[in-house]
Tab-separated table of N, CA, C and O in Angstrom:
chain	number	residue	atom	x	y	z
I	1	MET	N	17.222	92.504	104.504
I	1	MET	CA	18.418	93.325	104.530
I	1	MET	C	18.014	94.795	104.644
I	1	MET	O	17.104	95.237	103.970
I	2	GLU	N	18.716	95.486	105.491
I	2	GLU	CA	18.487	96.917	105.673
I	2	GLU	C	19.704	97.665	105.141
I	2	GLU	O	20.843	97.242	105.330
I	3	ILE	N	19.445	98.777	104.472
I	3	ILE	CA	20.513	99.643	103.984
I	3	ILE	C	20.370	100.985	104.684
I	3	ILE	O	19.343	101.645	104.575
I	4	ARG	N	21.408	101.341	105.438
I	4	ARG	CA	21.429	102.634	106.122
I	4	ARG	C	22.452	103.509	105.418
I	4	ARG	O	23.578	103.097	105.196
I	5	VAL	N	22.062	104.703	105.056
I	5	VAL	CA	22.969	105.617	104.369
I	5	VAL	C	23.768	106.410	105.398
I	5	VAL	O	23.209	106.951	106.352
I	6	ALA	N	25.084	106.448	105.187
I	6	ALA	CA	25.982	107.256	106.017
I	6	ALA	C	26.704	108.213	105.076
I	6	ALA	O	27.144	107.809	104.002
I	7	GLU	N	26.803	109.474	105.467
I	7	GLU	CA	27.497	110.462	104.641
I	7	GLU	C	28.618	111.102	105.428
I	7	GLU	O	28.470	111.401	106.607
I	8	LYS	N	29.724	111.285	104.733
I	8	LYS	CA	30.859	111.988	105.315
I	8	LYS	C	31.548	112.744	104.182
I	8	LYS	O	31.848	112.163	103.142
I	9	ASN	N	31.778	114.027	104.390
I	9	ASN	CA	32.394	114.877	103.367
I	9	ASN	C	31.675	114.754	102.029
I	9	ASN	O	32.296	114.640	100.978
I	10	ASP	N	30.346	114.754	102.074
I	10	ASP	CA	29.484	114.672	100.889
I	10	ASP	C	29.646	113.375	100.092
I	10	ASP	O	29.305	113.324	98.923
I	11	ILE	N	30.166	112.336	100.712
I	11	ILE	CA	30.275	111.031	100.058
I	11	ILE	C	29.335	110.071	100.784
I	11	ILE	O	29.405	109.920	101.998
I	12	ARG	N	28.453	109.463	100.006
I	12	ARG	CA	27.459	108.535	100.553
I	12	ARG	C	28.003	107.119	100.596
I	12	ARG	O	28.637	106.663	99.651
I	13	CYS	N	27.698	106.434	101.663
I	13	CYS	CA	28.013	105.015	101.807
I	13	CYS	C	26.735	104.293	102.216
I	13	CYS	O	25.935	104.835	102.974
I	14	ALA	N	26.586	103.095	101.732
I	14	ALA	CA	25.464	102.252	102.134
I	14	ALA	C	25.985	101.255	103.156
I	14	ALA	O	26.810	100.405	102.839
I	15	VAL	N	25.518	101.379	104.375
I	15	VAL	CA	25.899	100.462	105.443
I	15	VAL	C	24.871	99.331	105.450
I	15	VAL	O	23.671	99.571	105.604
I	16	ILE	N	25.354	98.116	105.265
I	16	ILE	CA	24.486	96.955	105.157
I	16	ILE	C	24.251	96.359	106.542
I	16	ILE	O	25.203	96.089	107.274
I	17	ILE	N	22.985	96.136	106.855
I	17	ILE	CA	22.616	95.579	108.156
I	17	ILE	C	21.738	94.355	107.913
I	17	ILE	O	20.729	94.433	107.190
I	18	ASP	N	22.154	93.239	108.494
I	18	ASP	CA	21.387	92.004	108.364
I	18	ASP	C	21.853	91.031	109.432
I	18	ASP	O	22.920	91.214	110.014
I	19	SER	N	21.080	89.991	109.648
I	19	SER	CA	21.486	88.957	110.613
I	19	SER	C	22.019	87.718	109.909
I	19	SER	O	22.558	86.831	110.556
I	20	ASP	N	21.859	87.649	108.597
I	20	ASP	CA	22.342	86.514	107.809
I	20	ASP	C	23.419	86.964	106.833
I	20	ASP	O	23.578	88.160	106.577
I	21	LYS	N	24.111	85.991	106.258
I	21	LYS	CA	25.119	86.290	105.236
I	21	LYS	C	24.439	87.002	104.073
I	21	LYS	O	23.376	86.603	103.620
I	22	VAL	N	25.049	88.061	103.604
I	22	VAL	CA	24.517	88.817	102.476
I	22	VAL	C	25.322	88.483	101.217
I	22	VAL	O	24.756	88.325	100.140
I	23	ILE	N	26.631	88.375	101.369
I	23	ILE	CA	27.490	87.996	100.244
I	23	ILE	C	27.826	86.519	100.405
I	23	ILE	O	28.602	86.138	101.278
I	24	LYS	N	27.204	85.702	99.548
I	24	LYS	CA	27.392	84.250	99.597
I	24	LYS	C	28.188	83.742	98.408
I	24	LYS	O	28.798	82.685	98.463
I	25	ASP	N	28.137	84.499	97.319
I	25	ASP	CA	28.810	84.135	96.078
I	25	ASP	C	28.890	85.383	95.206
I	25	ASP	O	28.461	86.467	95.620
I	26	ALA	N	29.433	85.230	94.003
I	26	ALA	CA	29.617	86.395	93.132
I	26	ALA	C	28.275	87.019	92.741
I	26	ALA	O	28.151	88.242	92.667
I	27	ARG	N	27.283	86.193	92.507
I	27	ARG	CA	25.975	86.719	92.101
I	27	ARG	C	25.335	87.558	93.215
I	27	ARG	O	24.828	88.646	92.975
I	28	SER	N	25.372	87.053	94.442
I	28	SER	CA	24.769	87.814	95.548
I	28	SER	C	25.541	89.113	95.801
I	28	SER	O	24.953	90.125	96.166
I	29	ALA	N	26.851	89.083	95.577
I	29	ALA	CA	27.660	90.300	95.742
I	29	ALA	C	27.279	91.342	94.699
I	29	ALA	O	27.156	92.533	95.014
I	30	LEU	N	27.083	90.902	93.457
I	30	LEU	CA	26.686	91.833	92.403
I	30	LEU	C	25.259	92.333	92.633
I	30	LEU	O	24.973	93.521	92.431
I	31	ASP	N	24.376	91.447	93.085
I	31	ASP	CA	23.008	91.867	93.422
I	31	ASP	C	23.032	92.938	94.512
I	31	ASP	O	22.268	93.902	94.458
I	32	LEU	N	23.916	92.768	95.495
I	32	LEU	CA	24.040	93.762	96.565
I	32	LEU	C	24.470	95.106	95.993
I	32	LEU	O	23.896	96.147	96.326
I	33	LEU	N	25.461	95.103	95.131
I	33	LEU	CA	25.948	96.349	94.534
I	33	LEU	C	24.833	97.055	93.766
I	33	LEU	O	24.651	98.268	93.896
I	34	MET	N	24.062	96.298	93.007
I	34	MET	CA	22.977	96.903	92.229
I	34	MET	C	21.856	97.407	93.153
I	34	MET	O	21.304	98.481	92.928
I	35	SER	N	21.552	96.659	94.204
I	35	SER	CA	20.528	97.107	95.168
I	35	SER	C	20.941	98.413	95.832
I	35	SER	O	20.128	99.335	95.977
I	36	VAL	N	22.193	98.490	96.228
I	36	VAL	CA	22.713	99.701	96.872
I	36	VAL	C	22.662	100.880	95.910
I	36	VAL	O	22.291	101.993	96.290
I	37	LYS	N	22.996	100.637	94.667
I	37	LYS	CA	22.988	101.712	93.668
I	37	LYS	C	21.583	102.300	93.535
I	37	LYS	O	21.410	103.517	93.496
I	38	TYR	N	20.589	101.438	93.457
I	38	TYR	CA	19.232	101.924	93.227
I	38	TYR	C	18.518	102.368	94.493
I	38	TYR	O	17.724	103.300	94.457
I	39	GLU	N	18.799	101.730	95.614
I	39	GLU	CA	18.097	102.087	96.853
I	39	GLU	C	18.764	103.220	97.621
I	39	GLU	O	18.084	103.978	98.313
I	40	ALA	N	20.084	103.343	97.515
I	40	ALA	CA	20.795	104.363	98.293
I	40	ALA	C	21.551	105.361	97.414
I	40	ALA	O	22.212	106.250	97.928
I	41	ASP	N	21.478	105.181	96.105
I	41	ASP	CA	22.134	106.075	95.155
I	41	ASP	C	23.631	106.225	95.426
I	41	ASP	O	24.169	107.331	95.472
I	42	THR	N	24.287	105.092	95.636
I	42	THR	CA	25.733	105.075	95.833
I	42	THR	C	26.273	103.726	95.398
I	42	THR	O	25.524	102.760	95.274
I	43	LYS	N	27.550	103.672	95.163
I	43	LYS	CA	28.236	102.407	94.883
I	43	LYS	C	29.275	102.116	95.957
I	43	LYS	O	30.127	101.266	95.794
I	44	ASN	N	29.190	102.846	97.065
I	44	ASN	CA	30.097	102.644	98.201
I	44	ASN	C	29.397	101.774	99.242
I	44	ASN	O	28.404	102.200	99.825
I	45	ILE	N	29.923	100.589	99.467
I	45	ILE	CA	29.308	99.643	100.390
I	45	ILE	C	30.179	99.489	101.627
I	45	ILE	O	31.391	99.338	101.521
I	46	VAL	N	29.532	99.512	102.781
I	46	VAL	CA	30.180	99.234	104.061
I	46	VAL	C	29.464	98.018	104.633
I	46	VAL	O	28.242	98.029	104.777
I	47	ILE	N	30.226	96.959	104.940
I	47	ILE	CA	29.603	95.717	105.386
I	47	ILE	C	30.448	95.029	106.452
I	47	ILE	O	31.685	95.017	106.366
I	48	ASP	N	29.779	94.487	107.439
I	48	ASP	CA	30.435	93.711	108.491
I	48	ASP	C	30.916	92.399	107.883
I	48	ASP	O	30.176	91.763	107.121
I	49	LYS	N	32.125	91.985	108.219
I	49	LYS	CA	32.666	90.761	107.634
I	49	LYS	C	31.854	89.536	108.008
I	49	LYS	O	31.878	88.537	107.299
I	50	ARG	N	31.070	89.596	109.076
I	50	ARG	CA	30.190	88.484	109.446
I	50	ARG	C	29.101	88.253	108.404
I	50	ARG	O	28.499	87.186	108.361
I	51	LEU	N	28.846	89.248	107.561
I	51	LEU	CA	27.823	89.137	106.523
I	51	LEU	C	28.397	88.644	105.192
I	51	LEU	O	27.689	88.575	104.197
I	52	VAL	N	29.684	88.318	105.202
I	52	VAL	CA	30.375	87.819	104.015
I	52	VAL	C	30.737	86.358	104.270
I	52	VAL	O	31.273	86.024	105.334
I	53	CYS	N	30.482	85.496	103.287
I	53	CYS	CA	30.750	84.064	103.479
I	53	CYS	C	32.230	83.813	103.756
I	53	CYS	O	33.103	84.552	103.297
I	54	ASP	N	32.497	82.759	104.498
I	54	ASP	CA	33.865	82.422	104.896
I	54	ASP	C	34.774	82.135	103.708
I	54	ASP	O	35.967	82.416	103.757
I	55	ASP	N	34.227	81.568	102.621
I	55	ASP	CA	35.048	81.253	101.447
I	55	ASP	C	35.705	82.488	100.843
I	55	ASP	O	36.742	82.391	100.199
I	56	PHE	N	35.114	83.636	101.059
I	56	PHE	CA	35.691	84.883	100.560
I	56	PHE	C	37.101	85.079	101.122
I	56	PHE	O	37.993	85.557	100.429
I	57	PHE	N	37.299	84.684	102.373
I	57	PHE	CA	38.576	84.908	103.054
I	57	PHE	C	39.560	83.749	102.875
I	57	PHE	O	40.654	83.779	103.436
I	58	ILE	N	39.180	82.760	102.089
I	58	ILE	CA	40.090	81.678	101.705
I	58	ILE	C	40.458	81.960	100.252
I	58	ILE	O	39.702	81.638	99.324
I	59	LEU	N	41.578	82.609	100.042
I	59	LEU	CA	41.913	83.126	98.717
I	59	LEU	C	41.996	82.045	97.654
I	59	LEU	O	41.722	82.307	96.477
I	60	SER	N	42.330	80.827	98.047
I	60	SER	CA	42.459	79.751	97.062
I	60	SER	C	41.127	79.399	96.402
I	60	SER	O	41.109	78.786	95.336
I	61	THR	N	39.993	79.809	96.978
I	61	THR	CA	38.696	79.551	96.347
I	61	THR	C	38.483	80.450	95.133
I	61	THR	O	37.668	80.141	94.272
I	62	GLY	N	39.182	81.580	95.084
I	62	GLY	CA	39.027	82.525	93.983
I	62	GLY	C	37.814	83.428	94.126
I	62	GLY	O	37.593	84.309	93.290
I	63	LEU	N	37.021	83.228	95.167
I	63	LEU	CA	35.794	84.001	95.324
I	63	LEU	C	36.065	85.490	95.540
I	63	LEU	O	35.406	86.338	94.931
I	64	ALA	N	37.019	85.808	96.385
I	64	ALA	CA	37.332	87.228	96.641
I	64	ALA	C	37.743	87.925	95.343
I	64	ALA	O	37.264	89.017	95.040
I	65	GLY	N	38.602	87.295	94.590
I	65	GLY	CA	39.043	87.889	93.328
I	65	GLY	C	37.900	88.088	92.358
I	65	GLY	O	37.790	89.136	91.704
I	66	GLU	N	37.034	87.095	92.253
I	66	GLU	CA	35.886	87.182	91.343
I	66	GLU	C	34.943	88.315	91.752
I	66	GLU	O	34.534	89.136	90.923
I	67	ILE	N	34.628	88.389	93.027
I	67	ILE	CA	33.713	89.424	93.522
I	67	ILE	C	34.324	90.813	93.365
I	67	ILE	O	33.693	91.737	92.851
I	68	LEU	N	35.551	90.958	93.798
I	68	LEU	CA	36.164	92.290	93.776
I	68	LEU	C	36.420	92.770	92.358
I	68	LEU	O	36.323	93.965	92.081
I	69	GLN	N	36.708	91.868	91.435
I	69	GLN	CA	36.867	92.260	90.035
I	69	GLN	C	35.541	92.798	89.486
I	69	GLN	O	35.518	93.799	88.776
I	70	LYS	N	34.443	92.145	89.830
I	70	LYS	CA	33.127	92.632	89.397
I	70	LYS	C	32.861	94.021	89.981
I	70	LYS	O	32.374	94.907	89.278
I	71	TYR	N	33.178	94.215	91.248
I	71	TYR	CA	32.959	95.517	91.866
I	71	TYR	C	33.765	96.603	91.162
I	71	TYR	O	33.246	97.669	90.870
I	72	VAL	N	35.007	96.328	90.895
I	72	VAL	CA	35.848	97.316	90.216
I	72	VAL	C	35.302	97.588	88.813
I	72	VAL	O	35.207	98.739	88.380
I	73	ASN	N	34.916	96.539	88.090
I	73	ASN	CA	34.373	96.703	86.735
I	73	ASN	C	33.112	97.563	86.714
I	73	ASN	O	32.886	98.311	85.770
I	74	TYR	N	32.291	97.449	87.748
I	74	TYR	CA	31.042	98.209	87.815
I	74	TYR	C	31.182	99.508	88.601
I	74	TYR	O	30.196	100.182	88.865
I	75	GLY	N	32.385	99.864	88.995
I	75	GLY	CA	32.618	101.120	89.697
I	75	GLY	C	32.256	101.082	91.173
I	75	GLY	O	32.123	102.131	91.804
I	76	GLY	N	32.096	99.902	91.722
I	76	GLY	CA	31.747	99.770	93.128
I	76	GLY	C	32.963	99.822	94.026
I	76	GLY	O	34.073	99.500	93.621
I	77	ARG	N	32.730	100.247	95.239
I	77	ARG	CA	33.772	100.258	96.266
I	77	ARG	C	33.200	99.585	97.494
I	77	ARG	O	32.027	99.764	97.800
I	78	ILE	N	34.042	98.831	98.204
I	78	ILE	CA	33.554	98.102	99.356
I	78	ILE	C	34.549	98.192	100.499
I	78	ILE	O	35.761	98.099	100.281
I	79	ALA	N	34.023	98.421	101.682
I	79	ALA	CA	34.829	98.405	102.906
I	79	ALA	C	34.221	97.344	103.814
I	79	ALA	O	33.043	97.422	104.171
I	80	VAL	N	35.025	96.342	104.138
I	80	VAL	CA	34.586	95.245	104.994
I	80	VAL	C	35.220	95.460	106.359
I	80	VAL	O	36.442	95.561	106.458
I	81	TYR	N	34.392	95.531	107.385
I	81	TYR	CA	34.950	95.783	108.717
I	81	TYR	C	34.743	94.584	109.635
I	81	TYR	O	33.801	93.815	109.481
I	82	GLY	N	35.679	94.447	110.562
I	82	GLY	CA	35.588	93.373	111.538
I	82	GLY	C	36.953	93.009	112.089
I	82	GLY	O	37.949	93.678	111.815
I	83	ASP	N	37.000	91.935	112.825
I	83	ASP	CA	38.229	91.456	113.450
I	83	ASP	C	38.892	90.437	112.532
I	83	ASP	O	38.321	89.380	112.262
I	84	TYR	N	40.070	90.754	112.074
I	84	TYR	CA	40.820	89.867	111.170
I	84	TYR	C	41.944	89.135	111.896
I	84	TYR	O	42.724	88.436	111.261
I	85	SER	N	42.010	89.265	113.201
I	85	SER	CA	43.138	88.704	113.949
I	85	SER	C	43.170	87.174	113.926
I	85	SER	O	44.237	86.587	114.086
I	86	ARG	N	42.052	86.531	113.702
I	86	ARG	CA	42.033	85.062	113.714
I	86	ARG	C	42.622	84.452	112.444
I	86	ARG	O	42.906	83.272	112.395
I	87	TYR	N	42.788	85.267	111.414
I	87	TYR	CA	43.336	84.761	110.162
I	87	TYR	C	44.858	84.728	110.238
I	87	TYR	O	45.489	85.724	110.573
I	88	THR	N	45.424	83.593	109.901
I	88	THR	CA	46.877	83.428	109.965
I	88	THR	C	47.508	83.316	108.586
I	88	THR	O	48.729	83.281	108.481
I	89	SER	N	46.704	83.274	107.551
I	89	SER	CA	47.203	83.110	106.190
I	89	SER	C	48.011	84.329	105.745
I	89	SER	O	47.496	85.446	105.715
I	90	LYS	N	49.271	84.110	105.412
I	90	LYS	CA	50.103	85.212	104.931
I	90	LYS	C	49.557	85.796	103.620
I	90	LYS	O	49.501	87.013	103.475
I	91	PRO	N	49.123	84.950	102.663
I	91	PRO	CA	48.549	85.533	101.445
I	91	PRO	C	47.337	86.423	101.731
I	91	PRO	O	47.188	87.481	101.119
I	92	LEU	N	46.489	86.022	102.676
I	92	LEU	CA	45.328	86.852	103.014
I	92	LEU	C	45.771	88.149	103.672
I	92	LEU	O	45.272	89.228	103.327
I	93	LYS	N	46.715	88.073	104.586
I	93	LYS	CA	47.218	89.292	105.225
I	93	LYS	C	47.832	90.236	104.190
I	93	LYS	O	47.633	91.445	104.244
I	94	ASP	N	48.578	89.677	103.236
I	94	ASP	CA	49.164	90.488	102.158
I	94	ASP	C	48.074	91.106	101.290
I	94	ASP	O	48.163	92.270	100.890
I	95	PHE	N	47.045	90.321	100.994
I	95	PHE	CA	45.919	90.791	100.192
I	95	PHE	C	45.224	91.966	100.878
I	95	PHE	O	44.927	92.985	100.247
I	96	ILE	N	44.983	91.832	102.169
I	96	ILE	CA	44.348	92.904	102.935
I	96	ILE	C	45.225	94.152	102.937
I	96	ILE	O	44.755	95.269	102.702
I	97	TYR	N	46.518	93.955	103.159
I	97	TYR	CA	47.450	95.081	103.197
I	97	TYR	C	47.454	95.819	101.854
I	97	TYR	O	47.355	97.059	101.812
I	98	GLU	N	47.566	95.077	100.767
I	98	GLU	CA	47.609	95.698	99.437
I	98	GLU	C	46.274	96.355	99.083
I	98	GLU	O	46.258	97.428	98.484
I	99	SER	N	45.173	95.715	99.442
I	99	SER	CA	43.854	96.297	99.163
I	99	SER	C	43.701	97.638	99.860
I	99	SER	O	43.188	98.591	99.269
I	100	ASN	N	44.155	97.721	101.087
I	100	ASN	CA	44.013	98.953	101.852
I	100	ASN	C	44.864	100.095	101.314
I	100	ASN	O	44.620	101.254	101.651
I	101	LYS	N	45.825	99.798	100.473
I	101	LYS	CA	46.635	100.849	99.849
I	101	LYS	C	45.953	101.417	98.613
I	101	LYS	O	46.352	102.461	98.107
I	102	GLY	N	44.916	100.750	98.137
I	102	GLY	CA	44.224	101.179	96.928
I	102	GLY	C	43.087	102.138	97.222
I	102	GLY	O	43.044	102.790	98.261
I	103	LYS	N	42.122	102.180	96.292
I	103	LYS	CA	41.012	103.117	96.430
I	103	LYS	C	39.635	102.477	96.266
I	103	LYS	O	38.633	103.160	96.295
I	104	ASP	N	39.595	101.140	96.119
I	104	ASP	CA	38.312	100.491	95.854
I	104	ASP	C	37.883	99.460	96.886
I	104	ASP	O	36.703	99.218	97.061
I	105	VAL	N	38.849	98.831	97.553
I	105	VAL	CA	38.560	97.735	98.475
I	105	VAL	C	39.334	97.970	99.765
I	105	VAL	O	40.543	98.208	99.717
I	106	PHE	N	38.613	97.880	100.898
I	106	PHE	CA	39.245	98.150	102.181
I	106	PHE	C	38.816	97.119	103.213
I	106	PHE	O	37.675	96.660	103.206
I	107	PHE	N	39.717	96.776	104.099
I	107	PHE	CA	39.450	95.889	105.219
I	107	PHE	C	39.908	96.615	106.471
I	107	PHE	O	41.098	96.887	106.622
I	108	VAL	N	38.962	96.969	107.323
I	108	VAL	CA	39.263	97.759	108.508
I	108	VAL	C	38.581	97.139	109.725
I	108	VAL	O	37.776	96.218	109.611
I	109	SER	N	38.874	97.684	110.897
I	109	SER	CA	38.406	97.082	112.142
I	109	SER	C	37.010	97.506	112.578
I	109	SER	O	36.366	96.803	113.351
I	110	SER	N	36.527	98.659	112.125
I	110	SER	CA	35.248	99.151	112.632
I	110	SER	C	34.401	99.780	111.531
I	110	SER	O	34.920	100.198	110.494
I	111	GLU	N	33.106	99.879	111.820
I	111	GLU	CA	32.198	100.522	110.875
I	111	GLU	C	32.589	101.980	110.649
I	111	GLU	O	32.542	102.480	109.524
I	112	GLU	N	32.986	102.661	111.710
I	112	GLU	CA	33.373	104.076	111.589
I	112	GLU	C	34.549	104.233	110.621
I	112	GLU	O	34.545	105.132	109.783
I	113	LYS	N	35.551	103.375	110.752
I	113	LYS	CA	36.698	103.439	109.838
I	113	LYS	C	36.286	103.090	108.420
I	113	LYS	O	36.790	103.660	107.458
I	114	ALA	N	35.354	102.159	108.284
I	114	ALA	CA	34.885	101.763	106.950
I	114	ALA	C	34.182	102.924	106.256
I	114	ALA	O	34.386	103.149	105.067
I	115	VAL	N	33.372	103.676	106.987
I	115	VAL	CA	32.691	104.833	106.413
I	115	VAL	C	33.706	105.896	106.003
I	115	VAL	O	33.488	106.612	105.018
I	116	ASP	N	34.820	105.997	106.692
I	116	ASP	CA	35.852	106.981	106.368
I	116	ASP	C	36.632	106.641	105.091
I	116	ASP	O	37.187	107.524	104.464
I	117	MET	N	36.704	105.378	104.734
I	117	MET	CA	37.610	104.952	103.658
I	117	MET	C	37.348	105.633	102.314
I	117	MET	O	38.295	106.092	101.675
I	118	PRO	N	36.122	105.739	101.831
I	118	PRO	CA	35.931	106.397	100.519
I	118	PRO	C	36.288	107.866	100.520
I	118	PRO	O	36.444	108.470	99.468
I	119	THR	N	36.417	108.487	101.694
I	119	THR	CA	36.701	109.915	101.755
I	119	THR	C	38.190	110.238	101.814
I	119	THR	O	38.579	111.381	101.801
I	120	ARG	N	39.000	109.205	101.900
I	120	ARG	CA	40.443	109.473	102.049
I	120	ARG	C	41.112	109.760	100.740
I	120	ARG	O	40.654	109.545	99.685
């Protein structure tokens, strides 16, 4: 896994780069947050949705809630970017919409937009 630091308006984000899934479960998500904190000195994570396991986007598994609660508890923020058009689940669409109104979790279409989210 590679961590590239991106800064905008003096706010650091860790952009995660890998060819395999990085977030597979709650433990790997928390490990990622801690790695980013120590390697990039930030708790702002930007990650391609392809690096997040599919179960995360099936809300009935509870994985998204478990992971995001841990992130909020530890002061982490995450922006997941990618194409969400293939998802037809109304609860997931509502979840994405509500998350984007907050300040800790964002779902956007591009890496550039994801880097912008903590600065808004």
